[in-house]
mmCIF file of C-alpha atoms and ligand atoms in Angstrom:
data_model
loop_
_atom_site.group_PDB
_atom_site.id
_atom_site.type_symbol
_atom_site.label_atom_id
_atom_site.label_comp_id
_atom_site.label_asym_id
_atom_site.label_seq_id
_atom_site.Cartn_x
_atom_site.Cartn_y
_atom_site.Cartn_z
ATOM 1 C CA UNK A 1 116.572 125.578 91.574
ATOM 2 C CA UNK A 2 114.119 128.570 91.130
ATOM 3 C CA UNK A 3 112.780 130.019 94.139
ATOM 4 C CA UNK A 4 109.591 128.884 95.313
ATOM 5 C CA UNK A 5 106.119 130.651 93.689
ATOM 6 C CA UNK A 6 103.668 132.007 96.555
ATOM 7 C CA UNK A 7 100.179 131.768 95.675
ATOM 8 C CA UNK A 8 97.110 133.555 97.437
ATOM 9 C CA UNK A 9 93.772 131.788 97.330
ATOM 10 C CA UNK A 10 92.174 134.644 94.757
ATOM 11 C CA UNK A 11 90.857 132.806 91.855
ATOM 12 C CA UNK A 12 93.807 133.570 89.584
ATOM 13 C CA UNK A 13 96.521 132.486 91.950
ATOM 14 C CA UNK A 14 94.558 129.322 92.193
ATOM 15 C CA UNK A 15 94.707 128.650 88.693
ATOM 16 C CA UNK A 16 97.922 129.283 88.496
ATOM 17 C CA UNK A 17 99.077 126.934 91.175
ATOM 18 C CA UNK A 18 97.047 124.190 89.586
ATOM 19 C CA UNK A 19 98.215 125.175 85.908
ATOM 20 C CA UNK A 20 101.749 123.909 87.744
ATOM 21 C CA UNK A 21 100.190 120.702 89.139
ATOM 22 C CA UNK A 22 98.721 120.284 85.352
ATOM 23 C CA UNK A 23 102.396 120.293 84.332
ATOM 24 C CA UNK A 24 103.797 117.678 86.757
ATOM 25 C CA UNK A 25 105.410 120.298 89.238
ATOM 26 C CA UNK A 26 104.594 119.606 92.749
ATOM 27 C CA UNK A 27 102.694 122.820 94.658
ATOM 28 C CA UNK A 28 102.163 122.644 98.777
ATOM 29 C CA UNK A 29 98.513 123.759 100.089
ATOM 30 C CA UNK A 30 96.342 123.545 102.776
ATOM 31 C CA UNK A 31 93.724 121.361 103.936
ATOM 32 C CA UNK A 32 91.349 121.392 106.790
ATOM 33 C CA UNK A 33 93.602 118.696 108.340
ATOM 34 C CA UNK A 34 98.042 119.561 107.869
ATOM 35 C CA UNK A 35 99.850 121.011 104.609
ATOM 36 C CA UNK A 36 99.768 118.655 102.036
ATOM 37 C CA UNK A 37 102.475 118.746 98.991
ATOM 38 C CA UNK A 38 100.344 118.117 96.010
ATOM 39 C CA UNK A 39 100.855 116.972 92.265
ATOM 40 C CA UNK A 40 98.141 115.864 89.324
ATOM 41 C CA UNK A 41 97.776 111.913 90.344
ATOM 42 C CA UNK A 42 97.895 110.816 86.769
ATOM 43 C CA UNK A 43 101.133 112.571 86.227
ATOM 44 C CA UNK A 44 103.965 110.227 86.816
ATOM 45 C CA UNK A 45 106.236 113.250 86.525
ATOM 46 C CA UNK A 46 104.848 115.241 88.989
ATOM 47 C CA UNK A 47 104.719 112.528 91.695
ATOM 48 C CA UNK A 48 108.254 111.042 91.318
ATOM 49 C CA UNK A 49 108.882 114.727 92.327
ATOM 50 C CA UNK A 50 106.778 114.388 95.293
ATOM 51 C CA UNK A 51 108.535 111.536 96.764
ATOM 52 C CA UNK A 52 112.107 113.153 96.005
ATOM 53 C CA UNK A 53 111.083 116.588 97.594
ATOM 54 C CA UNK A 54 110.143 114.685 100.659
ATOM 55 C CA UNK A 55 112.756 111.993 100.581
ATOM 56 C CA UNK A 56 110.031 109.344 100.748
ATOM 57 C CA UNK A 57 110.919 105.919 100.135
ATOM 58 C CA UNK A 58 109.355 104.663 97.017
ATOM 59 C CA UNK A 59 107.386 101.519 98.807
ATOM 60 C CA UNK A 60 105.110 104.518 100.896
ATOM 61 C CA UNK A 61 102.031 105.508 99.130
ATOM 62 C CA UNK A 62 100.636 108.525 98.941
ATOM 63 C CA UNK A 63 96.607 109.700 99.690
ATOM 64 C CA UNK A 64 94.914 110.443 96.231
ATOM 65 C CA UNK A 65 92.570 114.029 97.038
ATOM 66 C CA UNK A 66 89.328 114.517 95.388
ATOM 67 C CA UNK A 67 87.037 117.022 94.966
ATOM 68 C CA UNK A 68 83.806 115.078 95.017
ATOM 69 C CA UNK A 69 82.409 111.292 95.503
ATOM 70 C CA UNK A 70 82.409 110.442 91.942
ATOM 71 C CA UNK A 71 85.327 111.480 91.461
ATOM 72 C CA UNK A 72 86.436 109.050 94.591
ATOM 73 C CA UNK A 73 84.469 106.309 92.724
ATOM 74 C CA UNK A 74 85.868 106.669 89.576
ATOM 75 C CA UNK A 75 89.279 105.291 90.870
ATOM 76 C CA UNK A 76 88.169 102.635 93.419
ATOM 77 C CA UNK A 77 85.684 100.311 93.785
ATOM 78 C CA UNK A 78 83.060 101.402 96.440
ATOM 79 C CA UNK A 79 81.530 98.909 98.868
ATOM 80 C CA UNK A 80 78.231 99.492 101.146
ATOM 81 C CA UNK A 81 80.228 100.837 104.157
ATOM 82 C CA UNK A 82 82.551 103.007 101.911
ATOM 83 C CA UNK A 83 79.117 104.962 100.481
ATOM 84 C CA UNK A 84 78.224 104.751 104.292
ATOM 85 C CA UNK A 85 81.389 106.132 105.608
ATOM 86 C CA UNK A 86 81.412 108.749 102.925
ATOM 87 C CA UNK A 87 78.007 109.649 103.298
ATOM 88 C CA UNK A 88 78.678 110.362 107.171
ATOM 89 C CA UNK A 89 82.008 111.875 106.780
ATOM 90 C CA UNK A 90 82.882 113.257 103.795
ATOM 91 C CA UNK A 91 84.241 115.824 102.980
ATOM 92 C CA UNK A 92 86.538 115.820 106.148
ATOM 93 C CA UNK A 93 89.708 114.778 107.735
ATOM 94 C CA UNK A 94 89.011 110.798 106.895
ATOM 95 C CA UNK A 95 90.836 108.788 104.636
ATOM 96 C CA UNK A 96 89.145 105.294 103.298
ATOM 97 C CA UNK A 97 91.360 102.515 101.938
ATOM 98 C CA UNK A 98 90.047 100.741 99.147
ATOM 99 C CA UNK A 99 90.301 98.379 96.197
ATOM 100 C CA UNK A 100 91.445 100.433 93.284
ATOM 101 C CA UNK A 101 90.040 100.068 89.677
ATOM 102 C CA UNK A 102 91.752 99.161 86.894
ATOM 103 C CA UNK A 103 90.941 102.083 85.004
ATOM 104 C CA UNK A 104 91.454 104.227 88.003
ATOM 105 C CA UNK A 105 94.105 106.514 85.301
ATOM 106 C CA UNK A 106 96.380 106.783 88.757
ATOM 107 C CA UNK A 107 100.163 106.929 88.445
ATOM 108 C CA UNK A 108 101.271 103.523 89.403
ATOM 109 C CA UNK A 109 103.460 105.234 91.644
ATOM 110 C CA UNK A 110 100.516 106.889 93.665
ATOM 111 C CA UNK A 111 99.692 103.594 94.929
ATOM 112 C CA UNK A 112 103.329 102.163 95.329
ATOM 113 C CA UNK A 113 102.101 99.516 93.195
ATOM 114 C CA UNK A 114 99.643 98.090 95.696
ATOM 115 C CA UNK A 115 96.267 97.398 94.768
ATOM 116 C CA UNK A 116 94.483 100.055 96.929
ATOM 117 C CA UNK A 117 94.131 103.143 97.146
ATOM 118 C CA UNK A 118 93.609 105.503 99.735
ATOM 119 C CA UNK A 119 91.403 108.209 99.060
ATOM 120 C CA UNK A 120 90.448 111.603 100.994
ATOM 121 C CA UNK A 121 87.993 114.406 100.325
ATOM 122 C CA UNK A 122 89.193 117.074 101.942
ATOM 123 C CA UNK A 123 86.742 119.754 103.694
ATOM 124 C CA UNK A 124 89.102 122.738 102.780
ATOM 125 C CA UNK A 125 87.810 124.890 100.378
ATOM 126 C CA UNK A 126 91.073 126.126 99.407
ATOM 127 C CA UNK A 127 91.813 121.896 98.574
ATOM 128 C CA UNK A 128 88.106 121.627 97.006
ATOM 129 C CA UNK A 129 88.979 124.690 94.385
ATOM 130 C CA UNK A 130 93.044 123.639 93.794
ATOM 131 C CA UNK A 131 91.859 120.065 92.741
ATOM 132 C CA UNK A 132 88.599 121.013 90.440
ATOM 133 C CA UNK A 133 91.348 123.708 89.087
ATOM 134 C CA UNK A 134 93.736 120.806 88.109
ATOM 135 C CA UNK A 135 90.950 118.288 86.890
ATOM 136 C CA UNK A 136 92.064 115.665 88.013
ATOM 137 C CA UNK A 137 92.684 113.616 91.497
ATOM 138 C CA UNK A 138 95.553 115.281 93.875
ATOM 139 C CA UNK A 139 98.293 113.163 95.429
ATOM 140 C CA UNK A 140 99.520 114.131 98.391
ATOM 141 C CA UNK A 141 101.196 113.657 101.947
ATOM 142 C CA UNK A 142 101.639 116.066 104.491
ATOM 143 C CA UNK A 143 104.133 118.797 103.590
ATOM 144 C CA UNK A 144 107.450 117.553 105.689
ATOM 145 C CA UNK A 145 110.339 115.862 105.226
ATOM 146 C CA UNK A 146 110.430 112.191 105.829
ATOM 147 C CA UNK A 147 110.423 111.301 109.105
ATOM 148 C CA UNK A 148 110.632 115.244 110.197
ATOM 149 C CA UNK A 149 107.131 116.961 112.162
ATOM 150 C CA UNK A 150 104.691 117.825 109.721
ATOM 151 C CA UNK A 151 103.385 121.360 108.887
ATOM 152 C CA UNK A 152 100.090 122.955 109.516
ATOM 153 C CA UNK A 153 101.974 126.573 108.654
ATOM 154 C CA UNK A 154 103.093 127.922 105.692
ATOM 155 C CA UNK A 155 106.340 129.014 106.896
ATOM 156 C CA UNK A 156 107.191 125.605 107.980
ATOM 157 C CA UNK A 157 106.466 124.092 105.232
ATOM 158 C CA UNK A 158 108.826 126.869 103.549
ATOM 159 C CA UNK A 159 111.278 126.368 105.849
ATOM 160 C CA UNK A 160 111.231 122.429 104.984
ATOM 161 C CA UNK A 161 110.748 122.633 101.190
ATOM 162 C CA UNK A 162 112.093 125.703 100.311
ATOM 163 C CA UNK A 163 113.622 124.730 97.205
ATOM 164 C CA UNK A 164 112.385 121.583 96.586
ATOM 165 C CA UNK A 165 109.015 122.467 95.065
ATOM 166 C CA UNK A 166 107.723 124.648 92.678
ATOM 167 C CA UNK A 167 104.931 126.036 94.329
ATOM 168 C CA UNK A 168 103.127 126.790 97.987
ATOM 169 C CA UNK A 169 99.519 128.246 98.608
ATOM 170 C CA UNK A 170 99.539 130.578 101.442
ATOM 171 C CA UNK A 171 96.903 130.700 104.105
ATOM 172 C CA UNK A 172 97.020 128.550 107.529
ATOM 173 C CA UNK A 173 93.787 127.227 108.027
ATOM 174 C CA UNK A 174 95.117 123.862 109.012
ATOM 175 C CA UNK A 175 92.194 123.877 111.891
ATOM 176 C CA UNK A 176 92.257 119.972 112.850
ATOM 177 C CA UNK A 177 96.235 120.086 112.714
ATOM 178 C CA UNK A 178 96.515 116.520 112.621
ATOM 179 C CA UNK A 179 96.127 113.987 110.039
ATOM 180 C CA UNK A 180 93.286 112.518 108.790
ATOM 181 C CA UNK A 181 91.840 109.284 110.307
ATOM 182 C CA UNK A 182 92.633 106.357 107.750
ATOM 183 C CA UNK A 183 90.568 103.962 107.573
ATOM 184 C CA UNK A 184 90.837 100.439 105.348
ATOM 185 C CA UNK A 185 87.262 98.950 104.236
ATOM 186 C CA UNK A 186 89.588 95.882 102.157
ATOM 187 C CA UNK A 187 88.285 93.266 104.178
ATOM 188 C CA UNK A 188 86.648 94.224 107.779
ATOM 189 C CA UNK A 189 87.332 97.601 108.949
ATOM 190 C CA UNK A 190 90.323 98.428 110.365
ATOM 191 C CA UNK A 191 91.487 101.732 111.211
ATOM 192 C CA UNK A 192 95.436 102.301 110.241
ATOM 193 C CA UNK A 193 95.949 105.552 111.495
ATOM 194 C CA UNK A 194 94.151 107.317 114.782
ATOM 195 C CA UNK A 195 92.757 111.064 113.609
ATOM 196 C CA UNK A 196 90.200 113.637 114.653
ATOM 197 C CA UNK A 197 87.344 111.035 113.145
ATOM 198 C CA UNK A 198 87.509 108.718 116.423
ATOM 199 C CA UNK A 199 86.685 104.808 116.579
ATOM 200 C CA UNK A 200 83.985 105.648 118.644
ATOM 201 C CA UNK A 201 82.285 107.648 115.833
ATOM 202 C CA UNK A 202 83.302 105.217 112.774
ATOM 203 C CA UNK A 203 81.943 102.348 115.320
ATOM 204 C CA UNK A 204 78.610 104.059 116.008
ATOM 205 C CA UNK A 205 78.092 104.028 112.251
ATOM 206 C CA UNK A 206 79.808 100.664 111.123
ATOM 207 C CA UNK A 207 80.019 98.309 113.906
ATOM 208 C CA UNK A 208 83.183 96.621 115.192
ATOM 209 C CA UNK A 209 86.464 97.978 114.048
ATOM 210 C CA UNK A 210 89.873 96.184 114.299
ATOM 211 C CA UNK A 211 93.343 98.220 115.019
ATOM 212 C CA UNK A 212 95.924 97.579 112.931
ATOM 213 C CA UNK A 213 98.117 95.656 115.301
ATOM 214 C CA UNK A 214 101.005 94.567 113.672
ATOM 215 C CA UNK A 215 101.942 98.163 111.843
ATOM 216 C CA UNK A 216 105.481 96.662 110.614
ATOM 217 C CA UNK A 217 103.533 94.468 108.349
ATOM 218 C CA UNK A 218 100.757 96.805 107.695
ATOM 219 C CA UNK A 219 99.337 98.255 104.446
ATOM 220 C CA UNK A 220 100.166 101.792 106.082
ATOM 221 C CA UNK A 221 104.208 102.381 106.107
ATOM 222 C CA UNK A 222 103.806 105.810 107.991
ATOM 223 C CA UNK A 223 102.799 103.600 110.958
ATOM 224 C CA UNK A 224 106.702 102.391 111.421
ATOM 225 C CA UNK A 225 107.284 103.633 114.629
ATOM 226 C CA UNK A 226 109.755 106.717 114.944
ATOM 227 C CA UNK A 227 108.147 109.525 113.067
ATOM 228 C CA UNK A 228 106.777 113.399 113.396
ATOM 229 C CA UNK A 229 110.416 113.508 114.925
ATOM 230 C CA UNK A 230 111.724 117.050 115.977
ATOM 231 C CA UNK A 231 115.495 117.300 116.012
ATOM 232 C CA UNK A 232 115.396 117.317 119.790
ATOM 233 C CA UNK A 233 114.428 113.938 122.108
ATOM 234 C CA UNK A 234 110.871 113.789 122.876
ATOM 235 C CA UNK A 235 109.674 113.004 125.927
ATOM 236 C CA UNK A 236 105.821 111.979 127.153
ATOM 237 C CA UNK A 237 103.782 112.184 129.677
ATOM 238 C CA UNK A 238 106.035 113.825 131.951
ATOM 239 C CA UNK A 239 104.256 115.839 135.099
ATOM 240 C CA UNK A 240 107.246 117.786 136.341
ATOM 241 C CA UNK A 241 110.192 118.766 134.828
ATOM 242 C CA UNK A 242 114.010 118.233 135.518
ATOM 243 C CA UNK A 243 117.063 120.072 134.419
ATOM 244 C CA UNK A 244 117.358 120.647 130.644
ATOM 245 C CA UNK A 245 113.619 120.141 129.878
ATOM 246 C CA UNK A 246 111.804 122.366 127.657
ATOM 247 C CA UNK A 247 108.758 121.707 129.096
ATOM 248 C CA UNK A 248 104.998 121.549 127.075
ATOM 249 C CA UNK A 249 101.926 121.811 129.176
ATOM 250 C CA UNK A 250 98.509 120.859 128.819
ATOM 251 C CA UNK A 251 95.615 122.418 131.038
ATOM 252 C CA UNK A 252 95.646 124.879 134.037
ATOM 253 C CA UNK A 253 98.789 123.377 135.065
ATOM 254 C CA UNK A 254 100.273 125.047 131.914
ATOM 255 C CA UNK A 255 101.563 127.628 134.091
ATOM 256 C CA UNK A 256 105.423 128.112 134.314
ATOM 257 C CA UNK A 257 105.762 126.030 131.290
ATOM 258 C CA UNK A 258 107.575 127.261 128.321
ATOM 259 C CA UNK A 259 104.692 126.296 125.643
ATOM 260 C CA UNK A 260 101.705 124.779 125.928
ATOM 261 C CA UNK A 261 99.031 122.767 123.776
ATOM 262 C CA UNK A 262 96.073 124.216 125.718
ATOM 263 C CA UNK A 263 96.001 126.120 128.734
ATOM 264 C CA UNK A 264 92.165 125.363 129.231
ATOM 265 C CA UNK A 265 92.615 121.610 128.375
ATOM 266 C CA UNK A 266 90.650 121.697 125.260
ATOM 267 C CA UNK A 267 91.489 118.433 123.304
ATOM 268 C CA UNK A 268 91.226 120.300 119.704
ATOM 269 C CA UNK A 269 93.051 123.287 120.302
ATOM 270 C CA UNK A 270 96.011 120.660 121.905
ATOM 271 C CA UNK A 271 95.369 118.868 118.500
ATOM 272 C CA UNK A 272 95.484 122.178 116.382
ATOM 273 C CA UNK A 273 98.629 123.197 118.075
ATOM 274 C CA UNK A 274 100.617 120.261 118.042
ATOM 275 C CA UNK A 275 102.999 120.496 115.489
ATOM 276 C CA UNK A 276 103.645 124.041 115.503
ATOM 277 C CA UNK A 277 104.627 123.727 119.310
ATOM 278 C CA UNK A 278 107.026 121.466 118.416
ATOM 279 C CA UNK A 279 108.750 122.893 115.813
ATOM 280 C CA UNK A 280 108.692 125.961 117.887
ATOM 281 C CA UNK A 281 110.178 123.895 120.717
ATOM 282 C CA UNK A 282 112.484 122.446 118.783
ATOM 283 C CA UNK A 283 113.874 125.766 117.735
ATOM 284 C CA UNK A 284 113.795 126.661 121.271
ATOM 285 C CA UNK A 285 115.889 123.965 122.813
ATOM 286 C CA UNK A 286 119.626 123.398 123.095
ATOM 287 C CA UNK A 287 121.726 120.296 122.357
ATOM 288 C CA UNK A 288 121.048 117.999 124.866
ATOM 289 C CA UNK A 289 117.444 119.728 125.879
ATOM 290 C CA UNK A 290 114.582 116.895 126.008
ATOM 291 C CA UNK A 291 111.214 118.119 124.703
ATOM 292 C CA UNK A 292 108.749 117.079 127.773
ATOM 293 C CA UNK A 293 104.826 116.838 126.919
ATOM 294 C CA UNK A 294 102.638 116.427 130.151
ATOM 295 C CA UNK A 295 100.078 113.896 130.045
ATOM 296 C CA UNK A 296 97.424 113.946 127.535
ATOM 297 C CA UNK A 297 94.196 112.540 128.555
ATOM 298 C CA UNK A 298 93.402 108.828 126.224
ATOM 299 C CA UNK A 299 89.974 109.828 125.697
ATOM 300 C CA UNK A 300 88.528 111.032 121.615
ATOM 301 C CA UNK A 301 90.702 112.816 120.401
ATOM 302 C CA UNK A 302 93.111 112.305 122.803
ATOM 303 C CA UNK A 303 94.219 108.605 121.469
ATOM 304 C CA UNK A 304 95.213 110.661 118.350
ATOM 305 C CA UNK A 305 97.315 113.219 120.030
ATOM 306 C CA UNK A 306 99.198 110.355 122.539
ATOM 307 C CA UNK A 307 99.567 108.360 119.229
ATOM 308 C CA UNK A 308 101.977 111.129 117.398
ATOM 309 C CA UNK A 309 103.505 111.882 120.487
ATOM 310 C CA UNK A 310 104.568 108.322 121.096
ATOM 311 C CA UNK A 311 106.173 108.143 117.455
ATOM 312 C CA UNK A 312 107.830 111.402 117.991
ATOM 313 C CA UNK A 313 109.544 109.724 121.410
ATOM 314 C CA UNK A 314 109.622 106.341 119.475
ATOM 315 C CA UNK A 315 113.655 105.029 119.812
ATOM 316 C CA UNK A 316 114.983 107.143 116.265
ATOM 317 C CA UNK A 317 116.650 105.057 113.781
ATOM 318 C CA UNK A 318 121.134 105.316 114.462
HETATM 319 O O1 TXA B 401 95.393 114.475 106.596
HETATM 320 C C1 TXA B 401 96.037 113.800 105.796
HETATM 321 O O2 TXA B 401 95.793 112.615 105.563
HETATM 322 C C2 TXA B 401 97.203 114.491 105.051
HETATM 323 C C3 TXA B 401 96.618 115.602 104.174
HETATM 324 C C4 TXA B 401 97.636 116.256 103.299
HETATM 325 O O3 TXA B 401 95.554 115.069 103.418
HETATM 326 N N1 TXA B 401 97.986 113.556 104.317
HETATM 327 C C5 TXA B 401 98.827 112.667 104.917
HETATM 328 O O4 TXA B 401 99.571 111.906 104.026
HETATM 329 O O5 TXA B 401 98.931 112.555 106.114
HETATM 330 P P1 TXA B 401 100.867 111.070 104.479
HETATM 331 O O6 TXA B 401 101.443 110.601 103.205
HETATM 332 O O7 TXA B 401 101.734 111.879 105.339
HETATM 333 O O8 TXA B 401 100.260 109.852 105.248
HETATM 334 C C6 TXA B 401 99.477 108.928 104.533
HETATM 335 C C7 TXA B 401 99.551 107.567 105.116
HETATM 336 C C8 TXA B 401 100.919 106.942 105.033
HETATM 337 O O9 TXA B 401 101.138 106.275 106.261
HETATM 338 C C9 TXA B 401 100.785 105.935 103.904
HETATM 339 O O10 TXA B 401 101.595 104.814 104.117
HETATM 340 C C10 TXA B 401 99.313 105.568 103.963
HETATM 341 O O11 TXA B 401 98.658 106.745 104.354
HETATM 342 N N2 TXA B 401 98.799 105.177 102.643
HETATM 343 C C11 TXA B 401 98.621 105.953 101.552
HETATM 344 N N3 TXA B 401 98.207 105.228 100.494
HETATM 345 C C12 TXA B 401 98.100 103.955 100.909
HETATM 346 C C13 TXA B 401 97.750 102.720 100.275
HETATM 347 N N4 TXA B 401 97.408 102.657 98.995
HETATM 348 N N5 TXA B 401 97.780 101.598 101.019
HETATM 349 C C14 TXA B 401 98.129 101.663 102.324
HETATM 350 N N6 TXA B 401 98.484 102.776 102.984
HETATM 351 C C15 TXA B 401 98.478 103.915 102.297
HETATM 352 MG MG1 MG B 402 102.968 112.293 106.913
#
């Protein structure tokens, strides 16, 4: 395997990365939300190499990227809350599920098969000018292994991929660090994954939303339980620690912690910083070292952050 091409964002680089895309190879970049690992949707090539770079199972679809609404509507079929919703929040770290057209020109493997399709307009620039540079729509899930914490860096998405993709663009503006709020209008609205768009916002605008409650069954595979695992145990809300902790503090009490999400308490820096503290604390702890988070507060985006860190302390798989 050749070693993976480093793009800058200058208008050539960009090109370049997207003349890749163009030719089914699979090219990791940034978006306002985590590191995404992106290929032309319509390519069937390009994203059988996406799910064999992240060693995805085949039945987990992936988030098509656009660069614009009509672009969105071109492959799915838009009801009166979707243009709502995307009026209100697009582009930005929300994801809306819905009923994909026929003529949508999608890899069948974007979708899994399933008749929907998840679609995302990033806010990122960087995203905006890769995808008008391929075309076409952009496939992509966060940049990480299956099952492994996802990137908002550069280097860890390197340090994950190095090897098996052709391409990265370099430049870590991941500012919301954690995935984008998904959202299913098939049917009445249910939000399948927590994000920095809360329920209380996508409520004030559409009414009543259900919770996915039985995420086993669910449309939305990356809600099975253990994920954004570190190599180390995970631990939550834990307010003091014991022997072999490496301990991760939110808020003043930060102090005589090894890392922390936010020493001031701040909800979107904790969010920003997420992953990256735990790769770093992975890195950082021994064998049998636990990974301790103290208690994040279950208010906005708070029911995001609590929601990773349960699946990161979810029982792994033997
Ligand atoms: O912020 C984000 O959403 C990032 C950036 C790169 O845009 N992407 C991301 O993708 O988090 P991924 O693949 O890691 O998570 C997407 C989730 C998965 O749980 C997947 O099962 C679900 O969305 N999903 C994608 N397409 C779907 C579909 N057609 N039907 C149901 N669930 C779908
Ligand atoms: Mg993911």
């Amino acid at each position: 395997m050749t070693a993976i091409r480093r793009f800058d964002v200058s208008d050539s680089a960009i090109e370049a990365a997207a003349w890749l895309m163009r030719n089914g190879e699979v090219v990791a970049f940034p978006t306002e939300t985590v590191y995404g690992l992106g290929a032309d949707a319509s390519n069937p090539a390009g994203i059988e190499r996406i799910y064999k770079a992240k060693g995805r199972p085949r039945h987990n679809p992936l988030i098509v990227h656009v660069s614009d609404v009509e672009m969105a509507r071109r492959m799915a079929h838009f009801n009166p809350k979707a243009e709502l919703a995307a009026a209100s929040f697009w582009p930005g770290p929300l994801t809306l599920l819905l009923p994909k057209r026929e003529d949508s020109g999608l890899a069948t493997a974007v979708t899994a098969g399933m008749k929907n399709v998840a679609i995302r307009f990033p806010s990122s620039s960087i995203a905006q000018r890769l995808i008008r540079a391929v075309g076409f729509p952009v496939a992509a899930p966060s940049a990480n292994r299956s099952g492994k914490v996802t990137s908002t860096r550069f280097a860890e998405v390197a340090r994950q991929l190095e090897g098996r993709i052709s391409g990265i663009v370099e430049e870590d503006t991941c500012d919301h660090g954690l995935e984008s709020t998904i959202l299913s209008l098939v049917g009445s609205p249910t939000i399948l994954r927590h994000g920095s768009v809360t329920r209380e916002a996508l409520e004030a605008l559409l009414g009543p939303i259900d919770e996915d409650s039985a995420p086993q069954k669910v449309s939305a595979p990356g809600q099975l339980k253990s994920h954004y695992a570190p190599e180390a145990a995970v631990r939550m809300n834990v307010d003091r620690p014991s022997g072999n902790m490496v301990w991760v503090g939110f808020g003043p009490e930060s102090e005589g912690c090894q890392f922390t999400l936010s020493s001031s308490g701040d909800l979107h820096e904790a969010a920003r910083n997420l992953y990256a503290v735990m790769s770093e604390a992975d890195a950082w702890a021994g064998p049998s070292d636990v990974i301790a988070f103290a208690p994040i507060p279950l208010t906005g985006l708070g029911w995001a952050i609590n929601d990773r860190l349960r699946r990161a302390a979810a029982p792994r798989p033997a």
